[in-house]
PDB file of C-alpha atoms in Angstrom:
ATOM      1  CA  UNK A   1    -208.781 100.349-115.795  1.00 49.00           C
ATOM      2  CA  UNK A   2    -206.614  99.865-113.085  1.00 55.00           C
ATOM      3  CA  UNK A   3    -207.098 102.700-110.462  1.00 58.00           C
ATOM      4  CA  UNK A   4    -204.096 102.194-108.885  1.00 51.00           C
ATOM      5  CA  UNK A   5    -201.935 103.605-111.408  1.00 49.00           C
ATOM      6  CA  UNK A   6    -204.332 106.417-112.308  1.00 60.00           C
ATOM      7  CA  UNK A   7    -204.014 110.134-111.617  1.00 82.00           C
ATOM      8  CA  UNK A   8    -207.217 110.937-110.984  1.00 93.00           C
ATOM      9  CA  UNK A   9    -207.464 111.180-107.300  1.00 96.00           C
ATOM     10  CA  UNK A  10    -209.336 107.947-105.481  1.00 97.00           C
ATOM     11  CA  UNK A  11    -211.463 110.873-104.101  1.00 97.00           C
ATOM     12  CA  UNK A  12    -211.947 114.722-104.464  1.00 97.00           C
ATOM     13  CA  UNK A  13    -213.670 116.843-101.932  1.00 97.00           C
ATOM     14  CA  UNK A  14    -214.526 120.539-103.210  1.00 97.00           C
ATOM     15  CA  UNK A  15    -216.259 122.965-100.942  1.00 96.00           C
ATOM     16  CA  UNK A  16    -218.003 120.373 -99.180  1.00 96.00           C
ATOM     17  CA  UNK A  17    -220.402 121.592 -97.023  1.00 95.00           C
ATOM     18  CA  UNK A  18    -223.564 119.716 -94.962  1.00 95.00           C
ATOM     19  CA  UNK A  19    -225.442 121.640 -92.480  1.00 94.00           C
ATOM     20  CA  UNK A  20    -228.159 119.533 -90.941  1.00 93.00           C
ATOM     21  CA  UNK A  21    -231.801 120.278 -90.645  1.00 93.00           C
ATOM     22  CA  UNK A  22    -231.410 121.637 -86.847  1.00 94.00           C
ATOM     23  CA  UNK A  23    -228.905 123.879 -87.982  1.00 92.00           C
ATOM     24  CA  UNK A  24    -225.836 122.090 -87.222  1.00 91.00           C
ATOM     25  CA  UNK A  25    -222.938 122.722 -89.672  1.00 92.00           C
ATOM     26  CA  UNK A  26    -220.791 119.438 -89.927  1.00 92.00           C
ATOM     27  CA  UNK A  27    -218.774 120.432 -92.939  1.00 93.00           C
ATOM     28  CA  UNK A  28    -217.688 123.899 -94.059  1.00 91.00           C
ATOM     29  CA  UNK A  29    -216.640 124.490 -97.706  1.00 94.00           C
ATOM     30  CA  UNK A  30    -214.269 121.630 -97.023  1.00 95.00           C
ATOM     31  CA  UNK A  31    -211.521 120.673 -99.400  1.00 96.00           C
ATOM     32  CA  UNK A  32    -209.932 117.495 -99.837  1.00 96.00           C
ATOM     33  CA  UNK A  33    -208.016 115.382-102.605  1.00 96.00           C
ATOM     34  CA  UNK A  34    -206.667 111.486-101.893  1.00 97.00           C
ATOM     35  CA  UNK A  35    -204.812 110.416-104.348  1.00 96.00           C
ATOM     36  CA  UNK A  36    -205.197 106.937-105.714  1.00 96.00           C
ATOM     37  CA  UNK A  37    -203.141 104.456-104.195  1.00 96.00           C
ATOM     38  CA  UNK A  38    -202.754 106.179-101.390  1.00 96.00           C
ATOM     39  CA  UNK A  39    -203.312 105.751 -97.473  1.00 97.00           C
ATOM     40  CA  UNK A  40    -204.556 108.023 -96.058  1.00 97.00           C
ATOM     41  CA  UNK A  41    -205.671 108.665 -92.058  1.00 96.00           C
ATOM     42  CA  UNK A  42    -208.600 111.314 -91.203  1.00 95.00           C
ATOM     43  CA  UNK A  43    -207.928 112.033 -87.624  1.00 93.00           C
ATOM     44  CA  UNK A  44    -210.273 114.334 -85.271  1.00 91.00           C
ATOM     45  CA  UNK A  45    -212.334 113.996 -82.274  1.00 89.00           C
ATOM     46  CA  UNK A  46    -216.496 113.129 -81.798  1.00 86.00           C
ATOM     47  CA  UNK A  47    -218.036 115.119 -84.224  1.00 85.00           C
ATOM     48  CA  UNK A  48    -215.435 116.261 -86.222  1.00 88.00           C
ATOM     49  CA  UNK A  49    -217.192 115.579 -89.377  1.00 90.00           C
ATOM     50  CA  UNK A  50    -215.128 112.629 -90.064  1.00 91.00           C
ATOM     51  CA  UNK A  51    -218.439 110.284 -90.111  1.00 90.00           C
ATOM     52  CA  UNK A  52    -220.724 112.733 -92.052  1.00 92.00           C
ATOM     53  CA  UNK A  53    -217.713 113.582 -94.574  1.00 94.00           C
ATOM     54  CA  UNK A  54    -217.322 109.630 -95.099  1.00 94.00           C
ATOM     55  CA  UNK A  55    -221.471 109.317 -95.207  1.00 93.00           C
ATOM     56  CA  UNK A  56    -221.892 112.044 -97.965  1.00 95.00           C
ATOM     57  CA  UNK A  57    -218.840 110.482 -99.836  1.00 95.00           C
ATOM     58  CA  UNK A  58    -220.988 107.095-100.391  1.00 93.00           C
ATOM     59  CA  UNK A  59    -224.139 108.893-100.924  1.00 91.00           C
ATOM     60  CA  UNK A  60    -225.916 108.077 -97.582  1.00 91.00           C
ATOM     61  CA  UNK A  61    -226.508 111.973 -96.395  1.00 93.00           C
ATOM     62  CA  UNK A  62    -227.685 114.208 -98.996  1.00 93.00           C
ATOM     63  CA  UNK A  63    -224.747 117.455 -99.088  1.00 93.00           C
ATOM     64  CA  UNK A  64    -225.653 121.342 -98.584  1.00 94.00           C
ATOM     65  CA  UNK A  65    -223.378 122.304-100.942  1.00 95.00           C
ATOM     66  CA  UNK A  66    -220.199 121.500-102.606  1.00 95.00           C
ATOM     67  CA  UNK A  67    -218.991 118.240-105.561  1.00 96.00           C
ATOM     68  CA  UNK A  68    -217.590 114.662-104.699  1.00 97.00           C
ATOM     69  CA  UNK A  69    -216.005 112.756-107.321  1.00 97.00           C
ATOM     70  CA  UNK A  70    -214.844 109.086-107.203  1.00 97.00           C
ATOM     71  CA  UNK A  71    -211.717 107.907-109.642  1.00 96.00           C
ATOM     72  CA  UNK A  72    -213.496 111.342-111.680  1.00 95.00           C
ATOM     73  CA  UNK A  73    -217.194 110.107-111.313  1.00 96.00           C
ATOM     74  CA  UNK A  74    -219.848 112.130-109.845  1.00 95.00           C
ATOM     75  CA  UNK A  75    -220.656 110.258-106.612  1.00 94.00           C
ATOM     76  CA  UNK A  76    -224.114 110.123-106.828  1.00 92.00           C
ATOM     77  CA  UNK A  77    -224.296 107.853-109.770  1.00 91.00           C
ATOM     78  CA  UNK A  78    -224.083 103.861-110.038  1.00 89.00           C
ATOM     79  CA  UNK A  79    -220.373 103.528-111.215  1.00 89.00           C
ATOM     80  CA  UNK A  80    -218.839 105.906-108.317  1.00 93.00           C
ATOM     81  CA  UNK A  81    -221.008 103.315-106.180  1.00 91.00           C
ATOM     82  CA  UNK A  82    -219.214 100.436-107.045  1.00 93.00           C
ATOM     83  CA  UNK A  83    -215.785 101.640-106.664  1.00 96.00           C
ATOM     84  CA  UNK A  84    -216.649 102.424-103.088  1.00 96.00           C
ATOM     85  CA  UNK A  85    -216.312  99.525-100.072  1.00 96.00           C
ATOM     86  CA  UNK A  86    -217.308 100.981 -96.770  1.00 95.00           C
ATOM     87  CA  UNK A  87    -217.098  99.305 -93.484  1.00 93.00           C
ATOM     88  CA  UNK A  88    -219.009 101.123 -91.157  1.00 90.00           C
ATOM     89  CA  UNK A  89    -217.833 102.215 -87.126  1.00 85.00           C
ATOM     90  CA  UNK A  90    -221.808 101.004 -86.066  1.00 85.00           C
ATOM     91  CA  UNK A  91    -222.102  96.972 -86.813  1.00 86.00           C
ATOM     92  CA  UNK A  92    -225.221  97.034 -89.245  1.00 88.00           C
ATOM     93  CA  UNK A  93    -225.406  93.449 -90.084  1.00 93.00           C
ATOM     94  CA  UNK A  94    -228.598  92.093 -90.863  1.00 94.00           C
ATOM     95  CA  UNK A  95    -229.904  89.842 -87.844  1.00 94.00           C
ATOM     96  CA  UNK A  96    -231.589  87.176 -90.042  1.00 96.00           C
ATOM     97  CA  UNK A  97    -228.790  86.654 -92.602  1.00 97.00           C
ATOM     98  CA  UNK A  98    -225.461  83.780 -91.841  1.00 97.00           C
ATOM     99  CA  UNK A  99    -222.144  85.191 -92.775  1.00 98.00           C
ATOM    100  CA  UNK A 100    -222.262  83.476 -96.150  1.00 98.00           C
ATOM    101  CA  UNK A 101    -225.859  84.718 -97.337  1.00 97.00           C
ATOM    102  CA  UNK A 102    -224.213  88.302 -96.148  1.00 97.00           C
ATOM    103  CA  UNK A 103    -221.248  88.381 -98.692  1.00 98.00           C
ATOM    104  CA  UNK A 104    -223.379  86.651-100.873  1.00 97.00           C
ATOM    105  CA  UNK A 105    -226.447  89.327-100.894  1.00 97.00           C
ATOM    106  CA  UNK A 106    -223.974  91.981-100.844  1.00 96.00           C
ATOM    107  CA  UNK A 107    -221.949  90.882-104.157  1.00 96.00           C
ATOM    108  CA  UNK A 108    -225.804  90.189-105.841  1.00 95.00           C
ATOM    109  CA  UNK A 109    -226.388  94.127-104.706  1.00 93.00           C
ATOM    110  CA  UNK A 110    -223.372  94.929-106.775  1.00 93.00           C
ATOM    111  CA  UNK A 111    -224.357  92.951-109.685  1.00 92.00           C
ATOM    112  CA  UNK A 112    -221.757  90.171-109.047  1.00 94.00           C
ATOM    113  CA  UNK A 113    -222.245  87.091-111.403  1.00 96.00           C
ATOM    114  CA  UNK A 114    -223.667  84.214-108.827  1.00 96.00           C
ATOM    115  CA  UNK A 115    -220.675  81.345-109.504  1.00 97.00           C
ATOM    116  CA  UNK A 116    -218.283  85.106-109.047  1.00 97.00           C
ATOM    117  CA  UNK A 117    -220.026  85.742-105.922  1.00 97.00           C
ATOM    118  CA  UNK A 118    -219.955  82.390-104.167  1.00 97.00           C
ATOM    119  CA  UNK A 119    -215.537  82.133-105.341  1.00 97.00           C
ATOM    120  CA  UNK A 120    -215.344  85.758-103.591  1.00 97.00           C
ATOM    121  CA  UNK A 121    -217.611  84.967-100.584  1.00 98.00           C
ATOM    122  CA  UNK A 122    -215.368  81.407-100.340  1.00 97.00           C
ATOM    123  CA  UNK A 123    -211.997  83.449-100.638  1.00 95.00           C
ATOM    124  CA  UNK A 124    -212.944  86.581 -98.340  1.00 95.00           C
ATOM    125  CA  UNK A 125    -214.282  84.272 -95.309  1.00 96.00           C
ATOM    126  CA  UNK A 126    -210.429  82.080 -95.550  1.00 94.00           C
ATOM    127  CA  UNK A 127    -209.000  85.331 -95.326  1.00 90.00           C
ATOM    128  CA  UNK A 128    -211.374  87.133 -92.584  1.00 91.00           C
ATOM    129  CA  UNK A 129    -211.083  83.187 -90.349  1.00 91.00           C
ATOM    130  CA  UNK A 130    -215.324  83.280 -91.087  1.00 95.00           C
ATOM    131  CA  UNK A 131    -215.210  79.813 -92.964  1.00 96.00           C
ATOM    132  CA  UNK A 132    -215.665  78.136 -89.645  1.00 97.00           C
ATOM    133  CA  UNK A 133    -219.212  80.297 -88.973  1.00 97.00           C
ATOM    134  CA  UNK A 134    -220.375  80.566 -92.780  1.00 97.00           C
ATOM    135  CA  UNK A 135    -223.705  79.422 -91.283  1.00 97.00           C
ATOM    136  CA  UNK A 136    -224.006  81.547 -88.169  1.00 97.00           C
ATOM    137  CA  UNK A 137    -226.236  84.066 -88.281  1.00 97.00           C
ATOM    138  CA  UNK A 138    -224.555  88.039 -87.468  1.00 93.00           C
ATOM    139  CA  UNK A 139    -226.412  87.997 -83.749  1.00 94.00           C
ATOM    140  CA  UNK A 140    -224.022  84.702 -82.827  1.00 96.00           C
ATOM    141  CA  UNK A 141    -220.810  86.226 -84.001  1.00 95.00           C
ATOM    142  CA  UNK A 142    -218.815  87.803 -81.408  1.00 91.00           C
ATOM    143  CA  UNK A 143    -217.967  91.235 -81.709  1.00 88.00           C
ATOM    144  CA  UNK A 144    -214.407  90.717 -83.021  1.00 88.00           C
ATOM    145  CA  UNK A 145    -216.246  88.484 -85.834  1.00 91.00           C
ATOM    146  CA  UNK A 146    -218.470  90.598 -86.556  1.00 93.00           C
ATOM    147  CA  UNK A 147    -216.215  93.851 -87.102  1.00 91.00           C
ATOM    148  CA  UNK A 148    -213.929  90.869 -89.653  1.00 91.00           C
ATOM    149  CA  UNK A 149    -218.002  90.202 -91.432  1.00 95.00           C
ATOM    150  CA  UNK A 150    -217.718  94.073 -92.032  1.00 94.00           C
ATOM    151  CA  UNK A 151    -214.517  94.523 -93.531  1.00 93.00           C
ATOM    152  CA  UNK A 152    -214.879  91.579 -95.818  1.00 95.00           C
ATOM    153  CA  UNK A 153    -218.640  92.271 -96.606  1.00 96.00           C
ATOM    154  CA  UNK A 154    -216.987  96.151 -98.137  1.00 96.00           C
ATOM    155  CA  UNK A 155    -214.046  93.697-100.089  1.00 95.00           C
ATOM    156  CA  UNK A 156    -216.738  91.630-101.322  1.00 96.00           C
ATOM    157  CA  UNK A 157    -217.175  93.400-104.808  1.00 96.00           C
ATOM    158  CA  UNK A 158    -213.645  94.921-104.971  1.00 95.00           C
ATOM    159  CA  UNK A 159    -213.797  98.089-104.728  1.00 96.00           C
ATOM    160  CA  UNK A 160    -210.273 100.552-105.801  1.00 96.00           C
ATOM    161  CA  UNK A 161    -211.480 102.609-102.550  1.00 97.00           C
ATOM    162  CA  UNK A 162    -212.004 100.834 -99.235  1.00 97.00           C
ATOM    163  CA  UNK A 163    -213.404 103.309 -96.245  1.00 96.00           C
ATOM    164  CA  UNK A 164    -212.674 102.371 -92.609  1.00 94.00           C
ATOM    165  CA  UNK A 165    -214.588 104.002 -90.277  1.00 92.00           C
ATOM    166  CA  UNK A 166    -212.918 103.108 -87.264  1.00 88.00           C
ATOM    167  CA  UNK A 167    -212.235  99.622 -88.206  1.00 87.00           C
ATOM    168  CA  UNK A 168    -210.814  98.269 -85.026  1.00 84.00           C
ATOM    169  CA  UNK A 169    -213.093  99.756 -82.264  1.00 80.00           C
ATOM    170  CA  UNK A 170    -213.553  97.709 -79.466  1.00 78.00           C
ATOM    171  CA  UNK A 171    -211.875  94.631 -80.646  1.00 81.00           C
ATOM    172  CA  UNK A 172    -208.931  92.455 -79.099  1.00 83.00           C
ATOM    173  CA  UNK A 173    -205.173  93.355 -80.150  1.00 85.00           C
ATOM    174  CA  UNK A 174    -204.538  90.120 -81.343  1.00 86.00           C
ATOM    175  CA  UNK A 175    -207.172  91.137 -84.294  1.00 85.00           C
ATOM    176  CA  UNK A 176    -206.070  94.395 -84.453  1.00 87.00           C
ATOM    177  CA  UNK A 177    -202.821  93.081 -85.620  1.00 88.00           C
ATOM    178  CA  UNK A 178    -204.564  91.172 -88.056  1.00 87.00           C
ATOM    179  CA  UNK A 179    -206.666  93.543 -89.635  1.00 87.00           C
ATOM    180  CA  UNK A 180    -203.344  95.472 -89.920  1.00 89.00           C
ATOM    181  CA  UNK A 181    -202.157  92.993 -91.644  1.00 90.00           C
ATOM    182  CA  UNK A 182    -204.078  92.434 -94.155  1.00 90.00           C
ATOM    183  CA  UNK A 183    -205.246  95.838 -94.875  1.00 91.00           C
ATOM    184  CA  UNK A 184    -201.219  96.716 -95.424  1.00 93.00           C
ATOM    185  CA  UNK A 185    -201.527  93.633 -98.362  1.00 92.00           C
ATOM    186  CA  UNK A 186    -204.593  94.749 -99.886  1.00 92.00           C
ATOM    187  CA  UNK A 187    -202.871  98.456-100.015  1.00 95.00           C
ATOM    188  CA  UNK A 188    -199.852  97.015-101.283  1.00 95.00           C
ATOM    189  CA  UNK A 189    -201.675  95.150-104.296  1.00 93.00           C
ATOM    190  CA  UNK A 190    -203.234  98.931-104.953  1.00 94.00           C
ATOM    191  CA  UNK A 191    -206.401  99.358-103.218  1.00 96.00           C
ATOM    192  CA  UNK A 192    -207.091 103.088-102.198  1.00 97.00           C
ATOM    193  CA  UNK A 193    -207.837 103.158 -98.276  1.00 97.00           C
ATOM    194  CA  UNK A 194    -209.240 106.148 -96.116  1.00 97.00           C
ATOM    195  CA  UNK A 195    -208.731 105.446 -92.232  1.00 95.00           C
ATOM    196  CA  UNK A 196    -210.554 107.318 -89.560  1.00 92.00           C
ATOM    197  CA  UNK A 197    -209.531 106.372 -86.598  1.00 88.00           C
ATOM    198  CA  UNK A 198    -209.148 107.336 -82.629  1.00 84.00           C
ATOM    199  CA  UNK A 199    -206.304 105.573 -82.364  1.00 85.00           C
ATOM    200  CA  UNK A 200    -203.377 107.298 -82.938  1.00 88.00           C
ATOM    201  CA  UNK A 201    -200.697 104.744 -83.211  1.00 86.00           C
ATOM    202  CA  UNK A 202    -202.828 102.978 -85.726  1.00 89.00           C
ATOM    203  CA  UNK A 203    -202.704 106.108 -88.322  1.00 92.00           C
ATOM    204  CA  UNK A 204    -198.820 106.394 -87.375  1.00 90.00           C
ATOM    205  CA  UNK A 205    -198.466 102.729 -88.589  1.00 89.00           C
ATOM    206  CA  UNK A 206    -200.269 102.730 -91.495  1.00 93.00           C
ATOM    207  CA  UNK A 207    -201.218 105.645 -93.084  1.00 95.00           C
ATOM    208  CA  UNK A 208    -198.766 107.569 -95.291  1.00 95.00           C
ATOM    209  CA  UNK A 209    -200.566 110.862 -94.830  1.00 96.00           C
ATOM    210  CA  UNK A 210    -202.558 112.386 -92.157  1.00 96.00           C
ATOM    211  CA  UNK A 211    -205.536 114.758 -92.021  1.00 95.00           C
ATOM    212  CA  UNK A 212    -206.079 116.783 -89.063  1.00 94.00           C
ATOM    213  CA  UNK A 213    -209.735 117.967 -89.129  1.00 93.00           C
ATOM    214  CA  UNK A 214    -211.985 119.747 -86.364  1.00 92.00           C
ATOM    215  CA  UNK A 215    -215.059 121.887 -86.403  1.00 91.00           C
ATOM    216  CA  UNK A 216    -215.984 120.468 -90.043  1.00 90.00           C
ATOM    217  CA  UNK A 217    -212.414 122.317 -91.349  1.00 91.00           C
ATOM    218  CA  UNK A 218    -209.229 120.845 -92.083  1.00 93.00           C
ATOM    219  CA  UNK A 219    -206.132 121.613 -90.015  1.00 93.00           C
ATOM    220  CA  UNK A 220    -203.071 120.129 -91.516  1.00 93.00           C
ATOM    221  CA  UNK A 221    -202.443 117.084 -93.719  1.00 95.00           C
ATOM    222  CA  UNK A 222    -199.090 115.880 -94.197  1.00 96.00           C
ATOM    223  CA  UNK A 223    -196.839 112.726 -93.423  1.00 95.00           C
ATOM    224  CA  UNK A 224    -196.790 111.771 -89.164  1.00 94.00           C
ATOM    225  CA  UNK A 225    -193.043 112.860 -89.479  1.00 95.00           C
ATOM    226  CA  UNK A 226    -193.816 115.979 -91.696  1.00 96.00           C
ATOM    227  CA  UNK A 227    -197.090 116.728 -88.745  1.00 95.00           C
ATOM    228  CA  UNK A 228    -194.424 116.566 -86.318  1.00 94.00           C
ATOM    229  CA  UNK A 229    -191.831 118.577 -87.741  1.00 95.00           C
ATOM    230  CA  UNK A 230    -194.770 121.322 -88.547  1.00 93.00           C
ATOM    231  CA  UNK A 231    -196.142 121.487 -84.848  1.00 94.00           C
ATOM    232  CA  UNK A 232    -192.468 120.892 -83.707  1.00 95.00           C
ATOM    233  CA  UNK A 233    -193.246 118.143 -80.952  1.00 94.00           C
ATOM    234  CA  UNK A 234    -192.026 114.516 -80.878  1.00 93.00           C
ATOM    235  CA  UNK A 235    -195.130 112.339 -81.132  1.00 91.00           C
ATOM    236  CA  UNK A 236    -198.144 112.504 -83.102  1.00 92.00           C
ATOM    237  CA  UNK A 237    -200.197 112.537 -79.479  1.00 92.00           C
ATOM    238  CA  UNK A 238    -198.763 115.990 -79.197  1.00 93.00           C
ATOM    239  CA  UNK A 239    -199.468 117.081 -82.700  1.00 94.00           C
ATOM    240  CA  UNK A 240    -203.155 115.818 -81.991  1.00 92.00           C
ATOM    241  CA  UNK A 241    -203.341 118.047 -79.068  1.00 92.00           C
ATOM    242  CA  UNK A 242    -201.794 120.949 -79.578  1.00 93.00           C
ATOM    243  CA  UNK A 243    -203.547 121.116 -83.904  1.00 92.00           C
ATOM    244  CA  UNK A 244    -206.790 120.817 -81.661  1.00 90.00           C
ATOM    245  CA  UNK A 245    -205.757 122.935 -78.444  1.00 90.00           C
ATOM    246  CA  UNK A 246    -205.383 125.734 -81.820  1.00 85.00           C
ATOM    247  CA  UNK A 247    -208.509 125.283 -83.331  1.00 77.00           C
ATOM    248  CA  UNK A 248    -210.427 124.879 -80.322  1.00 72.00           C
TER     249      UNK A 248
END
């Protein structure tokens, strides 16, 4: 099936909600559809809900209320799973594994055939500039490499939906461009991508549609030139501020 073309959404949010054990509501009957093919920004400040919206959407937080579905899957179950590529914002590599036996663990997790496995691993560190440290162990990597082990490690089983939770945090504008890069190709051959991000030229330059959310509730979604028009400012720096000066 090729997701691209589909019309059932990449991903459908209906009356999410997650309040934590301390009380804490994150989400409130939150609503969201992403079509497939699309890509599509989440923009908000420190404890939006961006992070626990994208944690309940790959099943790592259980939800309070409300349904997920995946290309039309329920999330919770194995398929939804595996359409899913998530590269964290924290680095969670595991300390005692190279950059080969990473991809290669990862793609055995998703039930990857072992001669399939080893051709992906191969192809994703060319791409991600890792062939050079297939044998270095996540600790050695610097910080820029690691962030590329993360993005490739969620490409490593192809998944129609790639999540980027703040994908180029802390790392050197020469990569930045990179990442850019190739994240524009993989959209363009039809992958689904959902971008959080802080930085606000980097959802301008990629993202076809924006969500505004704050407080766990959506403020706007449209195109940046569509935000702009709406708030009537000039730059999506003063959309940010003034959706969040409203809902503050």
């Amino acid at each position: 099936m090729d997701h691209a073309t589909t019309s059932t959404p990449a991903l459908e949010l209906r009356g999410l909600t997650k309040r934590y054990d301390d009380g804490f509501l994150a989400l409130e009957d939150f609503d969201l559809t992403v079509p497939a093919g699309e890509f599509f920004g989440l923009l908000g400040p420190n404890g939006a809900g961006k992070t626990t919206l994208i944690s309940a959407v790959c099943n790592l937080i259980r939800t309070t209320g409300g349904e997920i579905r995946i290309f039309g899957h329920d999330h919770r179950n194995a398929d939804a799973r595996r359409l899913i590529g998530l590269a964290e914002q924290d680095i969670n590599l595991d300390r005692f594994l190279d950059v080969e036996e990473t991809l290669l663990y990862h793609g055995g997790y998703y039930g990857m055939e072992p001669a399939r496995a080893r051709r992906r691993a191969k192809e994703m560190m060319e791409i991600f500039d890792l062939s050079g440290k297939a044998k270095t162990r996540a600790p050695k990597l610097s910080g820029g490499m690691r962030r590329r082990l993360l993005i490739a490690r969620a490409l490593m089983h192809e998944p129609p939906l790639l999540i980027l939770d703040e994908p180029t945090a802390g790392v050197d504008f020469e990569l930045r461009i990179d990442l850019w890069q190739y994240i524009r190709r993989l959209h363009g051959e039809g992958t689904t991508v959902l971008l959080t991000t802080h930085y606000l030229e980097e959802a301008e330059e990629l993202c076809a549609e924006i969500a505004l959310i704050r407080g766990g509730q959506l403020l706007a979604r449209d195109s940046a030139d569509g935000l702009r028009s709406h708030y009537g400012v000039e730059t999506l720096a003063d959309v940010y501020v003034k959706a969040m000066a409203a809902a503050a």
